Every structure is written in structure tokens, then in C-alpha cells.
Coordinates of N, CA and C in Angstrom, one line a residue:
M30 N 8.5 -35.7 -23.4 CA 9.1 -34.7 -24.2 C 10.3 -34.0 -23.7
Q31 N 11.8 -34.0 -24.2 CA 12.4 -33.3 -23.4 C 12.2 -31.6 -23.6
S32 N 12.4 -30.3 -22.6 CA 12.2 -29.5 -23.4 C 13.2 -28.4 -23.5
P33 N 13.2 -27.7 -24.5 CA 14.1 -27.4 -25.6 C 15.1 -27.1 -24.6
I34 N 16.7 -26.6 -24.7 CA 17.6 -26.0 -24.2 C 17.6 -24.5 -25.0
L35 N 17.4 -23.6 -24.0 CA 17.5 -22.6 -25.0 C 19.3 -21.2 -24.9
V36 N 19.1 -20.8 -25.8 CA 20.2 -20.3 -25.5 C 21.1 -19.5 -24.7
E37 N 20.3 -18.8 -23.7 CA 20.4 -18.1 -22.5 C 21.1 -19.3 -21.5
Q38 N 20.9 -20.5 -21.5 CA 21.4 -21.6 -20.7 C 23.0 -21.8 -21.2
I39 N 23.5 -21.8 -22.2 CA 25.0 -22.2 -22.7 C 25.5 -20.8 -23.1
M40 N 25.0 -19.8 -23.5 CA 26.0 -18.6 -23.8 C 26.5 -18.1 -22.6
R41 N 27.7 -16.8 -23.1 CA 28.2 -16.8 -22.4 C 28.0 -15.4 -22.0
P42 N 27.6 -15.2 -21.0 CA 26.4 -13.5 -20.4 C 28.1 -12.6 -20.3
N43 N 29.2 -12.7 -20.2 CA 30.3 -11.6 -20.2 C 30.9 -11.2 -21.5
V44 N 30.1 -10.1 -21.8 CA 30.4 -9.6 -23.4 C 31.5 -9.1 -23.3
N45 N 32.6 -9.2 -23.8 CA 33.5 -8.2 -24.5 C 33.0 -7.1 -25.7
V46 N 33.2 -6.1 -24.9 CA 32.6 -4.8 -25.6 C 33.7 -3.7 -26.0
I47 N 33.6 -3.2 -27.3 CA 34.7 -2.4 -27.4 C 34.0 -1.1 -28.5
D48 N 34.5 0.0 -27.9 CA 34.0 1.5 -28.8 C 34.6 1.4 -30.0
P49 N 33.6 1.7 -31.1 CA 33.9 1.7 -32.5 C 35.0 2.7 -32.8
C50 N 35.1 3.6 -32.0 CA 36.2 4.4 -32.5 C 37.7 4.1 -31.8
A51 N 37.7 3.0 -31.1 CA 38.7 2.0 -30.5 C 39.9 2.0 -31.5
S52 N 41.0 2.0 -30.9 CA 42.0 1.7 -32.5 C 42.2 0.3 -32.6
L53 N 42.5 -0.3 -33.7 CA 43.2 -1.4 -33.7 C 44.1 -2.5 -32.6
K54 N 45.1 -1.2 -32.4 CA 46.0 -2.0 -31.3 C 45.1 -2.2 -30.0
D55 N 44.2 -0.9 -29.8 CA 43.7 -1.8 -28.5 C 42.5 -2.6 -28.3
A56 N 41.5 -3.1 -29.6 CA 41.0 -4.3 -30.1 C 42.5 -5.3 -30.0
L57 N 43.2 -5.6 -30.1 CA 43.9 -6.7 -30.4 C 44.5 -6.8 -28.7
T58 N 44.9 -5.9 -28.2 CA 45.3 -5.8 -27.0 C 44.0 -6.5 -25.8
M59 N 42.7 -5.8 -26.1 CA 41.8 -6.1 -25.0 C 41.6 -7.7 -25.5
M60 N 41.8 -8.7 -26.8 CA 41.6 -9.7 -27.3 C 42.4 -10.7 -26.3
R61 N 43.8 -10.1 -26.5 CA 45.0 -11.0 -26.1 C 44.5 -11.0 -24.3
D62 N 44.6 -10.0 -23.9 CA 44.1 -9.9 -22.2 C 43.0 -10.5 -22.0
R63 N 42.0 -11.1 -23.0 CA 40.8 -11.4 -22.6 C 40.7 -12.7 -22.6
R64 N 42.0 -13.2 -23.5 CA 41.9 -14.5 -24.6 C 40.4 -15.1 -24.6
V65 N 40.5 -14.1 -26.1 CA 39.1 -13.9 -27.0 C 39.7 -14.1 -28.1
H66 N 38.7 -14.2 -29.4 CA 38.8 -14.4 -31.0 C 38.3 -13.0 -31.4
S67 N 37.6 -12.4 -30.8 CA 36.4 -11.2 -30.9 C 35.6 -10.6 -30.2
L68 N 35.6 -9.4 -30.6 CA 34.9 -8.7 -29.3 C 33.6 -7.7 -30.2
I69 N 32.6 -7.6 -29.7 CA 31.2 -6.8 -30.1 C 31.5 -5.4 -30.0
V70 N 30.8 -4.8 -30.8 CA 31.8 -3.4 -31.1 C 29.8 -3.2 -30.4
A71 N 30.5 -1.8 -29.9 CA 29.2 -1.2 -29.1 C 28.2 -0.3 -30.2
K72 N 27.2 0.4 -29.9 CA 26.2 0.4 -30.6 C 26.9 2.3 -30.8
S73 N 26.4 2.7 -31.8 CA 27.1 4.1 -31.9 C 25.8 5.2 -31.0
Y74 N 24.9 4.8 -31.3 CA 23.4 5.7 -30.5 C 22.5 4.2 -30.0
E75 N 21.9 5.3 -29.5 CA 20.5 3.9 -29.1 C 20.1 3.2 -30.1
H76 N 19.8 3.5 -30.9 CA 18.7 2.8 -32.3 C 19.5 1.8 -33.0
D77 N 21.1 2.3 -32.7 CA 21.8 1.6 -33.4 C 22.2 0.2 -33.4
A78 N 22.6 -0.8 -34.3 CA 23.0 -2.3 -34.2 C 24.7 -2.6 -33.8
Y79 N 24.6 -3.6 -33.2 CA 25.8 -4.1 -32.5 C 26.9 -4.4 -33.9
G80 N 27.9 -4.7 -33.8 CA 28.6 -4.6 -34.6 C 29.5 -5.8 -33.7
I81 N 30.8 -6.7 -34.9 CA 31.7 -7.8 -34.6 C 32.9 -7.4 -35.0
I82 N 34.3 -7.2 -34.3 CA 35.2 -7.5 -34.8 C 36.6 -8.9 -34.4
T83 N 36.6 -9.2 -35.4 CA 37.2 -10.5 -35.1 C 38.9 -10.3 -35.1
N84 N 39.9 -10.8 -35.0 CA 41.3 -11.6 -34.6 C 41.8 -11.3 -36.5
T85 N 40.4 -12.4 -37.0 CA 40.9 -12.6 -38.5 C 40.6 -11.4 -39.4
Q86 N 39.7 -10.4 -39.1 CA 39.6 -9.2 -40.0 C 40.7 -8.7 -39.6
I87 N 41.1 -8.3 -38.4 CA 42.1 -7.1 -38.2 C 44.0 -7.9 -38.7
L88 N 43.9 -9.0 -38.7 CA 45.3 -9.8 -39.6 C 44.7 -9.2 -40.7
Q89 N 43.8 -9.5 -41.7 CA 43.5 -9.3 -43.2 C 43.6 -8.2 -43.5
K90 N 43.0 -7.2 -42.9 CA 43.3 -5.5 -42.5 C 44.8 -5.1 -42.9
I91 N 45.7 -5.3 -41.9 CA 47.1 -5.4 -41.5 C 47.7 -5.5 -42.5
L92 N 47.7 -7.1 -43.1 CA 48.6 -8.2 -43.7 C 48.3 -6.9 -45.4
A93 N 47.0 -7.1 -45.8 CA 46.3 -6.3 -47.3 C 47.1 -4.5 -47.6
E94 N 47.1 -4.5 -46.5 CA 47.7 -2.7 -46.5 C 48.7 -2.4 -45.7
D95 N 49.7 -3.4 -45.6 CA 50.1 -2.7 -44.4 C 49.7 -1.9 -43.7
G96 N 48.9 -2.4 -42.9 CA 48.6 -1.1 -42.0 C 49.4 -1.2 -40.5
D97 N 49.2 0.2 -40.5 CA 49.6 0.6 -38.7 C 48.3 0.3 -37.7
V98 N 48.5 -0.6 -36.7 CA 47.6 -0.9 -36.1 C 47.0 0.7 -35.0
E99 N 48.0 1.4 -35.0 CA 47.7 2.5 -34.7 C 47.0 3.1 -35.0
L100 N 47.1 3.6 -36.4 CA 46.4 4.8 -37.1 C 45.1 3.9 -37.9
I101 N 44.4 2.9 -37.5 CA 43.3 2.2 -38.3 C 42.5 2.3 -37.0
N102 N 41.2 2.3 -36.8 CA 40.4 2.2 -35.7 C 39.4 1.1 -36.2
V103 N 38.6 0.5 -35.4 CA 37.7 -0.7 -35.1 C 36.6 -0.3 -36.0
Y104 N 36.4 1.0 -36.2 CA 35.2 1.3 -37.1 C 35.4 1.3 -39.0
D105 N 36.6 0.7 -38.8 CA 36.9 1.0 -40.5 C 37.5 -0.2 -40.7
I106 N 37.1 -1.3 -39.7 CA 36.7 -2.5 -40.6 C 36.0 -3.4 -39.9
Y107 N 35.0 -3.5 -38.6 CA 34.1 -4.2 -38.0 C 32.8 -4.5 -39.1
S108 N 32.4 -5.6 -38.8 CA 31.0 -6.0 -39.9 C 29.3 -5.4 -38.6
K109 N 28.8 -5.0 -39.2 CA 27.4 -4.2 -38.6 C 26.4 -4.5 -39.7
P110 N 25.6 -5.0 -39.2 CA 25.0 -5.7 -38.2 C 25.7 -6.8 -37.5
V111 N 26.0 -7.2 -36.0 CA 26.2 -9.2 -35.7 C 25.0 -9.5 -36.0
F112 N 25.4 -10.6 -36.6 CA 24.2 -11.5 -36.6 C 23.6 -11.6 -35.2
S113 N 22.7 -12.1 -34.6 CA 22.1 -11.5 -33.6 C 20.7 -12.8 -33.2
V114 N 20.7 -13.2 -32.0 CA 19.3 -14.1 -31.8 C 19.1 -13.9 -30.6
S115 N 17.8 -14.4 -29.8 CA 17.0 -13.8 -28.7 C 17.6 -15.0 -27.6
A116 N 17.9 -14.5 -26.9 CA 18.1 -15.5 -25.5 C 17.2 -16.8 -25.1
K117 N 16.2 -16.1 -25.4 CA 14.7 -17.7 -25.5 C 14.9 -18.1 -26.8
I118 N 15.5 -18.3 -27.7 CA 15.5 -19.5 -28.7 C 15.7 -20.9 -28.4
D119 N 15.6 -21.8 -28.9 CA 15.7 -23.0 -28.7 C 17.4 -23.0 -29.0
I120 N 18.2 -24.0 -28.5 CA 20.0 -23.7 -29.0 C 19.9 -24.2 -31.0
R121 N 18.6 -25.2 -30.8 CA 19.3 -26.1 -32.1 C 18.7 -24.8 -33.5
H122 N 17.7 -24.1 -32.8 CA 17.3 -23.0 -34.2 C 18.6 -22.2 -34.3
A123 N 19.8 -21.4 -33.3 CA 20.5 -20.6 -33.5 C 21.7 -21.5 -34.1
A124 N 22.3 -22.8 -33.9 CA 23.4 -23.5 -34.5 C 23.0 -23.5 -35.7
K125 N 21.7 -23.8 -36.5 CA 21.3 -24.0 -37.5 C 21.6 -22.4 -38.3
L126 N 21.0 -21.2 -37.7 CA 21.2 -20.4 -38.3 C 22.7 -20.1 -38.6
M127 N 23.9 -20.0 -37.3 CA 25.4 -20.3 -37.6 C 25.8 -21.3 -38.5
L128 N 25.2 -22.0 -39.0 CA 25.6 -23.4 -40.3 C 25.2 -22.5 -41.2
E129 N 24.2 -22.4 -41.3 CA 23.8 -21.8 -42.8 C 24.3 -20.4 -43.3
H130 N 24.8 -19.7 -42.3 CA 25.4 -18.3 -42.7 C 26.2 -18.2 -42.4
N131 N 27.4 -19.8 -41.8 CA 29.0 -20.1 -42.0 C 29.4 -18.7 -40.9
I132 N 29.0 -18.4 -39.8 CA 29.3 -17.7 -38.7 C 29.6 -18.8 -37.4
K133 N 31.0 -18.3 -36.7 CA 31.1 -18.5 -35.7 C 30.8 -18.1 -34.0
R134 N 29.7 -17.0 -34.4 CA 30.0 -16.2 -33.0 C 28.4 -15.7 -33.7
V135 N 27.6 -15.6 -32.3 CA 26.6 -14.4 -32.0 C 26.3 -13.8 -31.3
A136 N 26.0 -12.7 -31.4 CA 25.4 -12.0 -30.1 C 24.1 -12.2 -29.8
V137 N 23.8 -12.4 -28.8 CA 22.4 -12.8 -27.6 C 22.1 -11.3 -27.6
T138 N 20.7 -11.6 -27.5 CA 20.0 -9.9 -27.0 C 18.6 -10.5 -26.6
D139 N 18.3 -9.7 -26.2 CA 16.3 -9.7 -25.4 C 16.0 -8.0 -25.1
N140 N 15.0 -8.1 -26.1 CA 14.4 -6.3 -26.0 C 15.3 -5.1 -26.7
N141 N 16.5 -5.8 -27.6 CA 17.4 -5.0 -28.4 C 18.9 -4.9 -27.5
E142 N 18.4 -5.5 -26.2 CA 19.6 -5.4 -25.0 C 21.1 -6.3 -25.2
L143 N 22.0 -6.3 -25.3 CA 22.8 -7.7 -25.9 C 22.9 -8.2 -24.3
K144 N 22.5 -9.4 -24.0 CA 23.1 -10.2 -22.7 C 23.8 -11.0 -22.8
G145 N 24.8 -11.2 -24.5 CA 26.0 -12.7 -23.8 C 26.3 -12.6 -25.3
V146 N 26.8 -14.2 -25.7 CA 27.4 -14.2 -27.3 C 27.3 -16.1 -27.0
L147 N 27.0 -16.5 -28.2 CA 27.0 -17.5 -28.2 C 27.9 -18.3 -29.5
S148 N 28.7 -19.1 -29.3 CA 29.9 -19.5 -29.9 C 29.6 -20.8 -30.4
T149 N 30.2 -20.9 -32.1 CA 30.6 -22.7 -31.8 C 31.5 -23.5 -30.9
T150 N 32.2 -22.8 -30.3 CA 33.1 -23.3 -28.9 C 31.9 -23.9 -28.0
D151 N 30.9 -22.8 -27.7 CA 29.7 -22.7 -26.3 C 29.2 -23.9 -26.8
L152 N 28.5 -24.4 -28.3 CA 27.8 -25.5 -28.2 C 28.5 -26.6 -28.8
T153 N 29.5 -26.8 -28.5 CA 30.2 -27.5 -28.8 C 30.8 -28.5 -27.5
K154 N 31.1 -27.3 -26.6 CA 31.0 -27.7 -25.1 C 29.7 -28.2 -24.6
Y155 N 28.8 -27.6 -25.0 CA 27.5 -28.5 -24.5 C 27.5 -29.9 -24.9
L156 N 27.8 -30.1 -26.4 CA 27.7 -31.3 -26.9 C 28.4 -32.1 -25.7
I157 N 29.8 -31.8 -25.9 CA 30.6 -32.7 -25.2 C 30.1 -32.9 -23.5
S158 N 29.1 -32.0 -23.2 CA 28.8 -31.9 -21.9 C 27.5 -33.8 -21.8
L159 N 26.9 -33.4 -23.0 CA 25.9 -34.3 -22.9 C 26.2 -36.1 -23.3
L160 N 27.5 -35.9 -23.7 CA 28.1 -37.1 -24.0 C 28.8 -37.9 -23.0
E161 N 29.1 -37.0 -21.6 CA 29.6 -37.5 -20.8 C 29.3 -38.1 -19.7

């Protein structure tokens, strides 16, 4: 029997993290410069939960309220807690969780420490590699 593929084997370990007090302009600039669609929002204190902010959330906030990206902070709109999975679980379990909750990315943690991000894009790339 084939051994399971673990989340840590296909996740992206380079996590783009932003402070909750950063402006939306800072978030958008970071997303553009790093060519990503979301950022993990840092914990405010040690036992806090990580959050997530996506470009979709930012666009909805700006369009809905004619918001000024320099006057709105990340903490005004980010989602918390972000869904997270252990780095040591089978990717099939993570994929099922993402599908059941209709989410595109999850934080990957180990002992409550951020280790990476797993997205539907990462899962798709892995599946394509199996077919090649």
C-alpha cells in the first residue's frame, strides 16, 4: 500500500504574513508585489488565532463602501480564525475539509506555529504532477 502524501510535502512554506494594523493599501501592495491573492494575518498575541485577508474581501469592502484603502486597516475586514490543518495530515483529508467548507486556502500549522499555506492551486499542481 502506498504511503499517504502529507500536507507538508506539497504546501508552500513561504508564508506571506501581514500585521492586522496594516492598511489595505499595504495589503494590496504586498499581494501585488508577491503575486498572491491572500495574506495570513499575524496573531495579535501569543495565544491568538491567525487570520486571513483575500483580495476578494478587499475589493468587496472598497466597492461596497466606496472605501479609501489608506483609511481602512486589515483588522477591519479580515477573517479570523483562518481554517488550519496540521502539516502531518494526509492531503486527502485537507482537500476534503477545503471542499466541504468551500475554502481555497488553509494555514498549515504544527504545534500552533505557522508552517505554510495549502491552496487549491497547490493541490491541482500536485494532481497534475501525478498525471505527467
